[in-house]
Short mmCIF file of C-alpha atoms and ligand atoms in Angstrom, two decimals:
data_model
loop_
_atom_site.label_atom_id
_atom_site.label_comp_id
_atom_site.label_asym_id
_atom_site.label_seq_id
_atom_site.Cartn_x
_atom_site.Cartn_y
_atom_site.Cartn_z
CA UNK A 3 -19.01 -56.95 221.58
CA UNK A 4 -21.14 -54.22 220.86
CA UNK A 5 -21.02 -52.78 217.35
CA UNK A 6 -21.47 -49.42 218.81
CA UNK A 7 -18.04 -49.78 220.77
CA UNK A 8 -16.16 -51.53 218.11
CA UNK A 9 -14.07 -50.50 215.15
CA UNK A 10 -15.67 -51.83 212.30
CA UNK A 11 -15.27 -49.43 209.45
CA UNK A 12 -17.31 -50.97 206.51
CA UNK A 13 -17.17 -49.55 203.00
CA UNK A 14 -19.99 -50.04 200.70
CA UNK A 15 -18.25 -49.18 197.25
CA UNK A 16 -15.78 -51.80 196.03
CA UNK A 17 -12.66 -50.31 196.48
CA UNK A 18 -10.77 -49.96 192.57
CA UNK A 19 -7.30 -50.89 193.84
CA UNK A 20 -8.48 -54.12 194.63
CA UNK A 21 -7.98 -57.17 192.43
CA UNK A 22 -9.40 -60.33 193.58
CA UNK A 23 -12.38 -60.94 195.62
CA UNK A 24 -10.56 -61.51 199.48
CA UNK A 25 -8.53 -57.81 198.51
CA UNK A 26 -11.90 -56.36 198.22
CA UNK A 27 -13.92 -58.14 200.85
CA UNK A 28 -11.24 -57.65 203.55
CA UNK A 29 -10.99 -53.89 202.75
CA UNK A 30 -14.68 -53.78 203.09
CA UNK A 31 -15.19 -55.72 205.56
CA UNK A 32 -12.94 -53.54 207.33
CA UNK A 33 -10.63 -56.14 208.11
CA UNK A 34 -7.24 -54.27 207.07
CA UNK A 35 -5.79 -50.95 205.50
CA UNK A 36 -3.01 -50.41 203.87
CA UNK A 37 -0.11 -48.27 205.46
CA UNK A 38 2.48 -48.54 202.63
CA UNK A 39 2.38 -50.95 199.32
CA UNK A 40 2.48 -54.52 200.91
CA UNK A 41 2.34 -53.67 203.92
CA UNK A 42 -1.29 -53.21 206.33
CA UNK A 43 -2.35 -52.92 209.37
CA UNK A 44 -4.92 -55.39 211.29
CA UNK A 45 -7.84 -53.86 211.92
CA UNK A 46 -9.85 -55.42 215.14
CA UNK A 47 -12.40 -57.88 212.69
CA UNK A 48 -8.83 -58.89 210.99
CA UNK A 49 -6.96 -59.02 214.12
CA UNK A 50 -9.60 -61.42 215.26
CA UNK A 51 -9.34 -64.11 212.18
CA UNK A 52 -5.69 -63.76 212.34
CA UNK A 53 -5.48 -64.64 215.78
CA UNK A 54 -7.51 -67.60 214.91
CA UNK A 55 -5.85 -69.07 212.14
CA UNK A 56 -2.31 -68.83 214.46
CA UNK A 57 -4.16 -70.41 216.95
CA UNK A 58 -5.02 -73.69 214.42
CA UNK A 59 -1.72 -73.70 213.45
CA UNK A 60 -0.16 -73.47 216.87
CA UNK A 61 -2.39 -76.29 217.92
CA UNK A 62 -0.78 -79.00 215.24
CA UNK A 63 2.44 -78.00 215.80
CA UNK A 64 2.44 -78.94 219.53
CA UNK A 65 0.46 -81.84 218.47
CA UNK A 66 3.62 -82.90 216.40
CA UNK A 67 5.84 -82.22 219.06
CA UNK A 68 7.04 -78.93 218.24
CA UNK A 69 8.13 -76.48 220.92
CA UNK A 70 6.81 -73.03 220.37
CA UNK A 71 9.61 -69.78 221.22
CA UNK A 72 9.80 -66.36 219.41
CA UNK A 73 12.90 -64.63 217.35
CA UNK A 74 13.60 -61.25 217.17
CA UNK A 75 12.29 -59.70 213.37
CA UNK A 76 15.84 -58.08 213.14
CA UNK A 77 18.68 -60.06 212.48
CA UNK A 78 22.59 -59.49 212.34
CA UNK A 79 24.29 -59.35 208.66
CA UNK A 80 26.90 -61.75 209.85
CA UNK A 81 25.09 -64.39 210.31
CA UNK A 82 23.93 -64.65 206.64
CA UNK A 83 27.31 -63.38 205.17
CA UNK A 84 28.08 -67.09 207.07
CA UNK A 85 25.54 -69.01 204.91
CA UNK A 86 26.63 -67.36 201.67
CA UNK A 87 23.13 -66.22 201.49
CA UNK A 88 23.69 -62.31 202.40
CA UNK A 89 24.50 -61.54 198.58
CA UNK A 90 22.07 -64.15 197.15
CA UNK A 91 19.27 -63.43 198.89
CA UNK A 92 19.26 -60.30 196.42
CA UNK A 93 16.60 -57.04 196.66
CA UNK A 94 14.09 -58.95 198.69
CA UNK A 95 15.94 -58.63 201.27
CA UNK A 96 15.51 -55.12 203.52
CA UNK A 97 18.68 -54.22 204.79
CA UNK A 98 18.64 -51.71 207.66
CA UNK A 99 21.85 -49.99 209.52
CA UNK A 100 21.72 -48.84 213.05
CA UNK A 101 23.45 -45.83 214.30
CA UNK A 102 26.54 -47.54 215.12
CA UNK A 103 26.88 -48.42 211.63
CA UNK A 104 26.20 -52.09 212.36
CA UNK A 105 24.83 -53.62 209.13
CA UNK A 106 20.95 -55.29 209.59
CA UNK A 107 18.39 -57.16 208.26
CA UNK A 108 14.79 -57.36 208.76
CA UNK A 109 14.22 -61.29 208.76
CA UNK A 110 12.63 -62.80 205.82
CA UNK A 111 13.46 -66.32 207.23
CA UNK A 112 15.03 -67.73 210.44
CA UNK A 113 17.42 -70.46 209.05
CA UNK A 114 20.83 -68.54 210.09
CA UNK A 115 19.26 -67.72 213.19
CA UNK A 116 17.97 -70.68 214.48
CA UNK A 117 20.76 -72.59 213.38
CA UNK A 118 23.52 -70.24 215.61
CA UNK A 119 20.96 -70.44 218.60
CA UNK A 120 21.62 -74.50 218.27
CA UNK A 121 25.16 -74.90 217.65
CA UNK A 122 25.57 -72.40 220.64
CA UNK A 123 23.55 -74.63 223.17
CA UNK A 124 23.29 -78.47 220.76
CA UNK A 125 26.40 -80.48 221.58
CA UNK A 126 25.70 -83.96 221.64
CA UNK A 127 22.89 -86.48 219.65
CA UNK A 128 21.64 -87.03 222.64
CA UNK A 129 19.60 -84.24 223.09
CA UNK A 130 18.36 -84.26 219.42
CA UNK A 131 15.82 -84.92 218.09
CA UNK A 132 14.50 -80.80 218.04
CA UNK A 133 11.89 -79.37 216.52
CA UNK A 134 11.60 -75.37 217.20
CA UNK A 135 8.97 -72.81 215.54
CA UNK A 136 7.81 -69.34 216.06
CA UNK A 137 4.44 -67.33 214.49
CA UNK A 138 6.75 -64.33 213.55
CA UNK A 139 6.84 -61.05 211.18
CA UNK A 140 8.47 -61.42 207.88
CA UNK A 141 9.81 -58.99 205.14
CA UNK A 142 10.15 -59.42 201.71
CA UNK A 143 10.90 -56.24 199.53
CA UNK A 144 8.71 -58.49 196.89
CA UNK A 145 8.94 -56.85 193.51
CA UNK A 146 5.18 -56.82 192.75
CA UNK A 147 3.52 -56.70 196.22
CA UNK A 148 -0.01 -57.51 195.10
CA UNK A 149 -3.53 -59.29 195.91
CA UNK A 150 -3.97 -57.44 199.37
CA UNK A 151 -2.30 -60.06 202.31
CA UNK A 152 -1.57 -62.82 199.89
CA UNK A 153 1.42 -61.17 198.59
CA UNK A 154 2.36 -58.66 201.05
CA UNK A 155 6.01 -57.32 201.98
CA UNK A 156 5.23 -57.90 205.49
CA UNK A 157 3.53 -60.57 206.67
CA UNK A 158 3.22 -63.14 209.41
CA UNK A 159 4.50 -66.96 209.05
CA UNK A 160 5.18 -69.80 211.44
CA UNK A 161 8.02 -71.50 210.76
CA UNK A 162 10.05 -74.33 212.17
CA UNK A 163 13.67 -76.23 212.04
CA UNK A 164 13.96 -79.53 213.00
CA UNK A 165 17.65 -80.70 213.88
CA UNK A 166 18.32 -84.34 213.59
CA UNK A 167 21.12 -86.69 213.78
CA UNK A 168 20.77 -88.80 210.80
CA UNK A 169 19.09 -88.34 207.24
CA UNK A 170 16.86 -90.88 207.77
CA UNK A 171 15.32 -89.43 211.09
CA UNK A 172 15.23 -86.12 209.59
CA UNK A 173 13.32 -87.27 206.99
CA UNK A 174 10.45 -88.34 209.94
CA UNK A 175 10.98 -84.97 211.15
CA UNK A 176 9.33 -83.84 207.81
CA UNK A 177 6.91 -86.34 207.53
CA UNK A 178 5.55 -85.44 211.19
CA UNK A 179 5.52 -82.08 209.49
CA UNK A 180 3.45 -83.11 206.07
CA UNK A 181 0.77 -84.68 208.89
CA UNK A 182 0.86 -81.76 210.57
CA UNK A 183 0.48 -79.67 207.51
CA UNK A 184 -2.37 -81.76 206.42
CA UNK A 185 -4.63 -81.85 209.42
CA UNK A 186 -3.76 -77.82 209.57
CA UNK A 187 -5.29 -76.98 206.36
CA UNK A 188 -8.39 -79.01 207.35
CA UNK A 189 -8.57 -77.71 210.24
CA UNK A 190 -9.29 -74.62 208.44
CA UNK A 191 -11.79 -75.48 206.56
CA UNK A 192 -9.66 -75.95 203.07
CA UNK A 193 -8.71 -78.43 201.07
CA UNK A 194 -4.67 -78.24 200.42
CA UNK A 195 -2.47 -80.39 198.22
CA UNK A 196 0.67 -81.03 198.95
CA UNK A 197 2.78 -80.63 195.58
CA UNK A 198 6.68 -81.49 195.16
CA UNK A 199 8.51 -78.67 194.63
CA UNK A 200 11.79 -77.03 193.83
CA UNK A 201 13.74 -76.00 196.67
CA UNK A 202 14.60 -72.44 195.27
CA UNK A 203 17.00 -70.38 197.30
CA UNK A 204 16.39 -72.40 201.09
CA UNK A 205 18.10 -75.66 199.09
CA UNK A 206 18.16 -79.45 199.47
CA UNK A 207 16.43 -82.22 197.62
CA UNK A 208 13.31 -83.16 199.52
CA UNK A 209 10.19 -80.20 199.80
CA UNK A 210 6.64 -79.97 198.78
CA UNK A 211 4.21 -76.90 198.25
CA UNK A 212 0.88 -77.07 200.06
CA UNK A 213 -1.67 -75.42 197.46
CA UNK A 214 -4.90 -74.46 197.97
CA UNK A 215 -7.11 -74.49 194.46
CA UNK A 216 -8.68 -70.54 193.71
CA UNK A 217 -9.10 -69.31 190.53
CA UNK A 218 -7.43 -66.23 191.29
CA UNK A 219 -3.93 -68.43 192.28
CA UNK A 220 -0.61 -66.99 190.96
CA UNK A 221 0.15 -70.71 190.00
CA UNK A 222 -1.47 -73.13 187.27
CA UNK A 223 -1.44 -76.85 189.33
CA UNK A 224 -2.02 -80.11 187.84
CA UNK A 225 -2.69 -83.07 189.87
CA UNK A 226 -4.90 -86.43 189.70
CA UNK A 227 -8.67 -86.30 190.91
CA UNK A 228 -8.28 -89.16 193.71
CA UNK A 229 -6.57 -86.42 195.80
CA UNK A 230 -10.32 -85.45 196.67
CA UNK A 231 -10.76 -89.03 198.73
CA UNK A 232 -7.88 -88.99 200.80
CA UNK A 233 -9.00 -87.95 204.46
CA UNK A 234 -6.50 -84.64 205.67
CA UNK A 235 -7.16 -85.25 209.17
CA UNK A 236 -5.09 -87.88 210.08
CA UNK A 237 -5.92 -89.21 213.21
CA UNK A 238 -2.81 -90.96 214.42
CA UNK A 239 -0.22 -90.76 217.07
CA UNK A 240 2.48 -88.64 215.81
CA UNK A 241 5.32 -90.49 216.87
CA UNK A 242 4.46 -93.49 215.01
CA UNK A 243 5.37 -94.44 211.05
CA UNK A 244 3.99 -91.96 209.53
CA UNK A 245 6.07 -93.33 205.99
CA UNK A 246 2.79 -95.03 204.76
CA UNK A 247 0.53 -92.04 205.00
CA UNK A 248 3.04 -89.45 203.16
CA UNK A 249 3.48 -92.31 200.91
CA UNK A 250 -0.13 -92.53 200.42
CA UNK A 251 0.08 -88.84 199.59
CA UNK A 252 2.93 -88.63 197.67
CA UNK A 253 1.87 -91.30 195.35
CA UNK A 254 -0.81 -90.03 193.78
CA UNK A 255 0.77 -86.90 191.08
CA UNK A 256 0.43 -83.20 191.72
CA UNK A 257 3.22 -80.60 190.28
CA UNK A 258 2.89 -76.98 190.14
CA UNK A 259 3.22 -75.28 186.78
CA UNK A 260 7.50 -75.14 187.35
CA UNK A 261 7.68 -78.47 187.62
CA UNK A 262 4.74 -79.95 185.59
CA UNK A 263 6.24 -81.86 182.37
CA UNK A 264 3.11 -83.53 180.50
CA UNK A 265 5.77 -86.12 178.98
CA UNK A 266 6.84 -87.46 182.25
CA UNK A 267 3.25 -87.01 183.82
CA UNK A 268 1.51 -90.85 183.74
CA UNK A 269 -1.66 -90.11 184.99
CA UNK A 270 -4.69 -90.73 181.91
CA UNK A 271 -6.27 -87.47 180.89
CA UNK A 272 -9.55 -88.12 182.67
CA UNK A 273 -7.92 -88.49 185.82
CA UNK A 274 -5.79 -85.92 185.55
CA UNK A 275 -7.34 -82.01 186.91
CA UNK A 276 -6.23 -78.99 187.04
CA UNK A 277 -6.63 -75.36 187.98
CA UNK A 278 -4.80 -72.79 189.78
CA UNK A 279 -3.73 -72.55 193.44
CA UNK A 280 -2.42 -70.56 196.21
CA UNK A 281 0.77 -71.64 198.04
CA UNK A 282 -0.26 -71.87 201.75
CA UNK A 283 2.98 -73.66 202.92
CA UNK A 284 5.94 -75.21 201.96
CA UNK A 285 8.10 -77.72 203.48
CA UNK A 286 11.85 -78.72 202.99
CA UNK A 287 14.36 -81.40 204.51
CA UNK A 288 17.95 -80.07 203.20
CA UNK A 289 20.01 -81.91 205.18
CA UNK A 290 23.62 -80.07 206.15
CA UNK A 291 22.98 -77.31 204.14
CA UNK A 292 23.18 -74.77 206.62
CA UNK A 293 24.83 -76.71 209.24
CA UNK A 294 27.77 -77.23 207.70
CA UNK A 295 28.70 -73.65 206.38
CA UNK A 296 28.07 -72.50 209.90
CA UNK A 297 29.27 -75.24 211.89
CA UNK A 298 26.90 -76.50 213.64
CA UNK A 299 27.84 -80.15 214.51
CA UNK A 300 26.83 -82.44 217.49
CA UNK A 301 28.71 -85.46 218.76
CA UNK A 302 27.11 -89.23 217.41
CA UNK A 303 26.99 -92.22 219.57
CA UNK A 304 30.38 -93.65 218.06
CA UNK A 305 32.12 -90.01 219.57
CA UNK A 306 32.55 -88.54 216.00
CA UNK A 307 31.02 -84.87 215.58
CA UNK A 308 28.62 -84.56 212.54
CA UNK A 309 26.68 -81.46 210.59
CA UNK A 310 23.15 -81.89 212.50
CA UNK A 311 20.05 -82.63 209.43
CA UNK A 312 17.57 -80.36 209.05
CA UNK A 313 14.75 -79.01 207.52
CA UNK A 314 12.21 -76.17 207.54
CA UNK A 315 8.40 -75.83 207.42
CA UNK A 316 6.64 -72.39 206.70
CA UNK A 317 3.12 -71.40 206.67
CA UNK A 318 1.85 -67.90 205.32
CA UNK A 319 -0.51 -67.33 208.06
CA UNK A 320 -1.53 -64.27 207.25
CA UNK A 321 -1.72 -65.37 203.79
CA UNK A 322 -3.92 -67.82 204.76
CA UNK A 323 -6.67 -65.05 205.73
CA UNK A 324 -6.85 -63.97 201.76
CA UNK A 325 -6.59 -68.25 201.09
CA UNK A 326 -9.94 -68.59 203.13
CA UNK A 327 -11.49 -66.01 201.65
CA UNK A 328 -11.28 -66.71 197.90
CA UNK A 329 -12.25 -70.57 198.98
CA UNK A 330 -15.69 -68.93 200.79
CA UNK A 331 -17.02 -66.26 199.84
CA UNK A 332 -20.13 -65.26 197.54
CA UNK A 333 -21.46 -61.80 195.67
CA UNK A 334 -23.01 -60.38 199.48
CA UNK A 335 -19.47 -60.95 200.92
CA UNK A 336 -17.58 -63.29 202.98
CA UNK A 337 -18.22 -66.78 204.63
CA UNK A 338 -16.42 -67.99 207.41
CA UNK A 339 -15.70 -70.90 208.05
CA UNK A 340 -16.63 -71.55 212.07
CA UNK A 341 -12.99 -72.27 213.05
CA UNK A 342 -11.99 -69.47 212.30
CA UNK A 343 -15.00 -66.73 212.04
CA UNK A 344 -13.87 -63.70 214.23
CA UNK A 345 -17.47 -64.33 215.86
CA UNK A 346 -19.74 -66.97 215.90
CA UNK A 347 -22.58 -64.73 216.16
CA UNK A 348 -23.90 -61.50 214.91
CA UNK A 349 -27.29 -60.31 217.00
CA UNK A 350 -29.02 -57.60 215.28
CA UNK A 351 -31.41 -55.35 217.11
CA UNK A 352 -34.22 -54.31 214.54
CA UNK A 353 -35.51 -51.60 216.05
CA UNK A 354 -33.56 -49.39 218.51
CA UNK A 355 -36.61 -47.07 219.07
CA UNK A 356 -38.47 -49.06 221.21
CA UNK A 357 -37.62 -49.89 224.50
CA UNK A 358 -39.02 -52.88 224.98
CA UNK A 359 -37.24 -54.00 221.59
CA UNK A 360 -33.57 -52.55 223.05
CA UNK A 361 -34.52 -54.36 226.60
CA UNK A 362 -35.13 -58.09 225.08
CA UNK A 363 -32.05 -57.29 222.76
CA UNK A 364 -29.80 -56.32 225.88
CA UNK A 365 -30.67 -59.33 227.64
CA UNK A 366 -30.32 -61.36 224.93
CA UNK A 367 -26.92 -60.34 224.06
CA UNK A 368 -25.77 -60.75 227.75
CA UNK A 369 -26.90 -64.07 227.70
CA UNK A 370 -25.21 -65.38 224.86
CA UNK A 371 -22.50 -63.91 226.32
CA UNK A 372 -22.53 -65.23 229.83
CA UNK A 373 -22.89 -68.76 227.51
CA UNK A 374 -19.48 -68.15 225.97
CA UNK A 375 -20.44 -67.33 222.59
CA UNK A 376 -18.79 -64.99 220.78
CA UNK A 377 -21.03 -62.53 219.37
CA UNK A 378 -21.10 -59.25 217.74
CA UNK A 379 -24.18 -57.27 218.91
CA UNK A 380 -25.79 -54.46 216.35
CA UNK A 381 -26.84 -51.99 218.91
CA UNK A 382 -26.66 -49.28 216.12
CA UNK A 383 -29.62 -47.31 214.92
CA UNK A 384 -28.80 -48.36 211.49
CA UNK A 385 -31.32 -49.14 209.30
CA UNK A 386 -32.70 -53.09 209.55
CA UNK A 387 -31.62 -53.77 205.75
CA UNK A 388 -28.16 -52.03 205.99
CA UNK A 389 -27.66 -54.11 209.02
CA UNK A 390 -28.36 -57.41 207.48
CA UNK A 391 -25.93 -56.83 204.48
CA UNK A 392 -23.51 -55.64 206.83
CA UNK A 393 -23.89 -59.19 208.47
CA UNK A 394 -23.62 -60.80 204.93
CA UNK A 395 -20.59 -58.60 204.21
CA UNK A 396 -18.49 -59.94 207.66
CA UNK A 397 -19.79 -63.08 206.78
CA UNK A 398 -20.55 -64.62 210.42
CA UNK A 399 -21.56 -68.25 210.21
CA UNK A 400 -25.01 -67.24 212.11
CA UNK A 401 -27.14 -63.98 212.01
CA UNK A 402 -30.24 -63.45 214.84
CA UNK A 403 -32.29 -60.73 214.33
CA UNK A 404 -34.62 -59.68 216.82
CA UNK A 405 -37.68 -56.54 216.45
CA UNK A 406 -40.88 -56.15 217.64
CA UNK A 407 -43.05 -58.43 215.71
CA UNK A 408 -40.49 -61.28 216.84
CA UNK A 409 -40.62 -59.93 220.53
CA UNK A 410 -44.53 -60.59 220.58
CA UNK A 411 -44.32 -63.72 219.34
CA UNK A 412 -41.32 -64.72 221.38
CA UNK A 413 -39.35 -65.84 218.02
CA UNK A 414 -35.97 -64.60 216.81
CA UNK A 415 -35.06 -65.42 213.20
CA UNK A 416 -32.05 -67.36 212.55
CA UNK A 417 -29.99 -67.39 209.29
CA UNK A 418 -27.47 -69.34 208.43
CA UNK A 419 -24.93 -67.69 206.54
CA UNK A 420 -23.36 -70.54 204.33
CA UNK A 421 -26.79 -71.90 203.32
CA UNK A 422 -28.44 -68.89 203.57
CA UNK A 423 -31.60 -70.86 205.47
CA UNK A 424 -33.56 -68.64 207.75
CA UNK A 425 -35.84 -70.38 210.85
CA UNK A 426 -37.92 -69.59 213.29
CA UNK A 427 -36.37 -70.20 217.12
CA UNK A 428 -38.17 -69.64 220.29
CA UNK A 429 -36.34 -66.57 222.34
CA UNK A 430 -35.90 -68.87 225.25
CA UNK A 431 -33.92 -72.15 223.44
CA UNK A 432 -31.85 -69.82 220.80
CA UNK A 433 -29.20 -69.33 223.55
CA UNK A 434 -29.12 -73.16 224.11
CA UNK A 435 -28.99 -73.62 220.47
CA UNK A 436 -25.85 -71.22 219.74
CA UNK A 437 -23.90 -73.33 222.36
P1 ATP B 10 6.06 -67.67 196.92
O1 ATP B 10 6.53 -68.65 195.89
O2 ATP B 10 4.58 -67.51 197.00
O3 ATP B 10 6.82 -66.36 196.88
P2 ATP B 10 7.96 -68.72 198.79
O4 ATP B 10 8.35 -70.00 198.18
O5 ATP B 10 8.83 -67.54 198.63
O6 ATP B 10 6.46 -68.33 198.31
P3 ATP B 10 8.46 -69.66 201.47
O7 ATP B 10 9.79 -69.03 201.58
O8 ATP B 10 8.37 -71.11 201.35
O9 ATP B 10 7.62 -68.94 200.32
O10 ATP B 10 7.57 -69.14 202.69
C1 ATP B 10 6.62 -69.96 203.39
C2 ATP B 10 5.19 -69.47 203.22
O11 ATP B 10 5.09 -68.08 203.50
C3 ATP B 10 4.68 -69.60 201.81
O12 ATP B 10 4.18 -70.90 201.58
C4 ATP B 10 3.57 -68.57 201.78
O13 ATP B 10 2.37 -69.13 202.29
C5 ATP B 10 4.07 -67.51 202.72
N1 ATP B 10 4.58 -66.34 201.97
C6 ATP B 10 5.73 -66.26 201.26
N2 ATP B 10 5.87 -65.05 200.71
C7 ATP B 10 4.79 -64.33 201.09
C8 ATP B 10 4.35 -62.99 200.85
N3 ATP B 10 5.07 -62.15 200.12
N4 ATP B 10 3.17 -62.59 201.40
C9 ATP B 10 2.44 -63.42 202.16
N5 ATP B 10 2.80 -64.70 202.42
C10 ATP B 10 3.96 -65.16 201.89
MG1 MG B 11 8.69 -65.84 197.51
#
């Protein structure tokens, strides 16, 4: 992509609105504005990580052998006046009438929904067990939309509803889940904990919070230091026992401030850390809790019908975006990790004068492009040190810079944007080398 073309609209002065370091960097970075309070629009360079981070998550949940579909962001009143949970869900939830005076909701969850789609189609155990997600729009009318996308009105989450016969299956239905979760995070380059929890409003006695540590976290989090040698990406066939690895988790402690009760907490004071964190997803088995106030039974193997077990699994997705940020970032700007940089790349041309200078960077940038490399290409006539703290600011993992003096010498220099390391690579193996 050429930065000439694209929509990158960079501020230089920190905007004051902001609060915490990923608000700032992603409004001037360009990656977002706001439309209303809580609520922004994606701009290209956020689209991008976005896309990314869905794509991560998308990836594990096939992986655990859930199937992928997508439900409408408007949902029926009924349906919730069926759980109970029309009236409880209180003023977070936006209610909306149409013109025929049919009463609305713009979805802040999908567990009425999902759970009429089954009982319409789900009749007997033998199709079970199920597993169903979708990467969706959400609305919360949150009382103190704040932090940028981290606690937005609208925002985007995957979440899933596993349907199971018996307690005990739904229960590896979650734990497939709490793998998932777990490779997910690491995936993206951050290092989540998964906490037990209270099950709040979505009920049930099983859940855990996945928190990510930031100083900036709306939580304080307590939790013992061996958490930092357990490996996240567990490598193991999903449908096997995956009992001894949550149990291998769950063992060690790790409570959220709501939860957190130093009396009943055993772990010594030198092993026990702790900080503040971001909730990046939460799980929760709840068994017939919405199955049975809308009926939504299937017939067992001895011919009786029972409530079918489930649970739910959300991640904030685009919550995530802000996560990743506060975890990487220093005082120039942002640094992605690769997985999920919205380029791998950023060629700057240091002198768009000379046409010799243009030439070599034209043909370099088509060749990293005919490579597959993603790479954003300053064609601008910007000067050379506003371009390389632009770079800094979008935080791609790798900068080349190509001018005159390198064109002589048949060099481009190469920075690294985490380590900040800068070398000298010959203009015929730096294509090779960004592969
Ligand atoms: P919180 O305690 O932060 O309000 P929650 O318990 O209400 O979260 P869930 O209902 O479990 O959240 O939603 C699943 C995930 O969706 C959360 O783990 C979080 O990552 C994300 N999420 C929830 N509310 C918001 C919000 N207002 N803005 C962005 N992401 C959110
Ligand atoms: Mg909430």
């Amino acid at each position: 992509m050429r930065l000439s073309r694209y929509f990158l609209p960079t501020l230089k002065e920190t905007p004051s609105e902001a609060k915490i370091a990923s608000h700032r960097l992603m409004l001037r970075a360009g990656m977002i504005r706001q439309g209303a309070a809580g609520i922004y629009s994606w701009l290209p360079l956020g689209h991008k990580v976005l896309k990314k981070i869905e794509q991560i998550v998308r990836e594990e949940q096939d992986r655990a052998g859930a199937v992928e579909m997508l439900m409408p962001t408007i949902q029926p009143a009924e349906l919730w006046e069926e759980s109970g949970r029309y009236d409880d869900y209180g003023k977070e939830m936006l209610r909306i009438e149409d013109r025929h005076e049919r009463r609305m909701l713009f979805g802040p969850t999908n567990e009425e929904m999902i759970t009429d789609i089954f009982r319409r189609e789900v009749k007997s155990y033998r199709d079970l067990p199920k597993n169903l997600y979708h990467i969706q729009w959400k609305f919360r009318d949150e009382i103190r939309p704040r932090f940028g996308v981290m606690r937005g009105r609208e925002f985007l989450m995957k979440d899933n509803y596993s349907f199971d016969l018996t307690a005990e299956d739904g229960v590896k239905s979650y734990n497939a889940m709490f793998v998932a979760y777990l490779r997910t995070f690491a995936r993206l380059g951050l290092r989540a904990i998964p906490m037990r929890a209270d099950t709040g409003p979505i009920g049930g006695d099983l859940s855990h919070e996945f928190i990510i540590l930031a100083d900036t976290g709306e939580s304080e989090v307590f939790f013992h230091k061996d958490f930092e040698q357990l490996d996240p990406m567990v490598d193991v066939d999903p449908s096997s026992d995956l009992q001894p690895i949550v149990d291998e988790w769950t063992a060690l402690y790790a409570a959220t401030d709501e939860i957190h009760n130093a009396d009943d907490c055993d772990v010594t004071d030198g092993d026990l850390k702790t900080g503040r964190g971001i909730e990046v997803g939460h799980i929760f088995f709840f068994g017939d809790k919405y199955s049975k106030p809308l009926n939504a039974s299937v017939q067992g193997p001895d011919g009786k019908n029972a409530f079918v077990q489930m649970g739910s699994y959300g991640i904030g997705v685009s919550r995530l975006v802000g996560g990743i940020i506060e975890a990487s970032h220093d005082e120039n700007g942002i640094i992605w990790p690769e997985a999920v940089a919205p380029f791998k790349v950023g060629l700057i041309s240091l002198n768009t004068k000379k046409e010799d200078c243009v030439a070599a960077c034209d043909k370099l940038y088509r060749e990293l492009m005919d490579a597959g490399v993603d790479v954003l290409y300053d064609d601008t006539n910007e000067r050379a040190g506003g371009k390389f703290a632009n770079m800094d600011l979008i935080g791609l993992p790798w900068q080349i810079a190509l001018g005159p003096r390198g064109l002589e010498n048949g060099v481009v220099e190469l920075k690294n944007r985490a380590t900040g390391e800068r070398e000298e690579v010959a203009l015929d193996a730096i294509v090779a080398r960004m592969t």
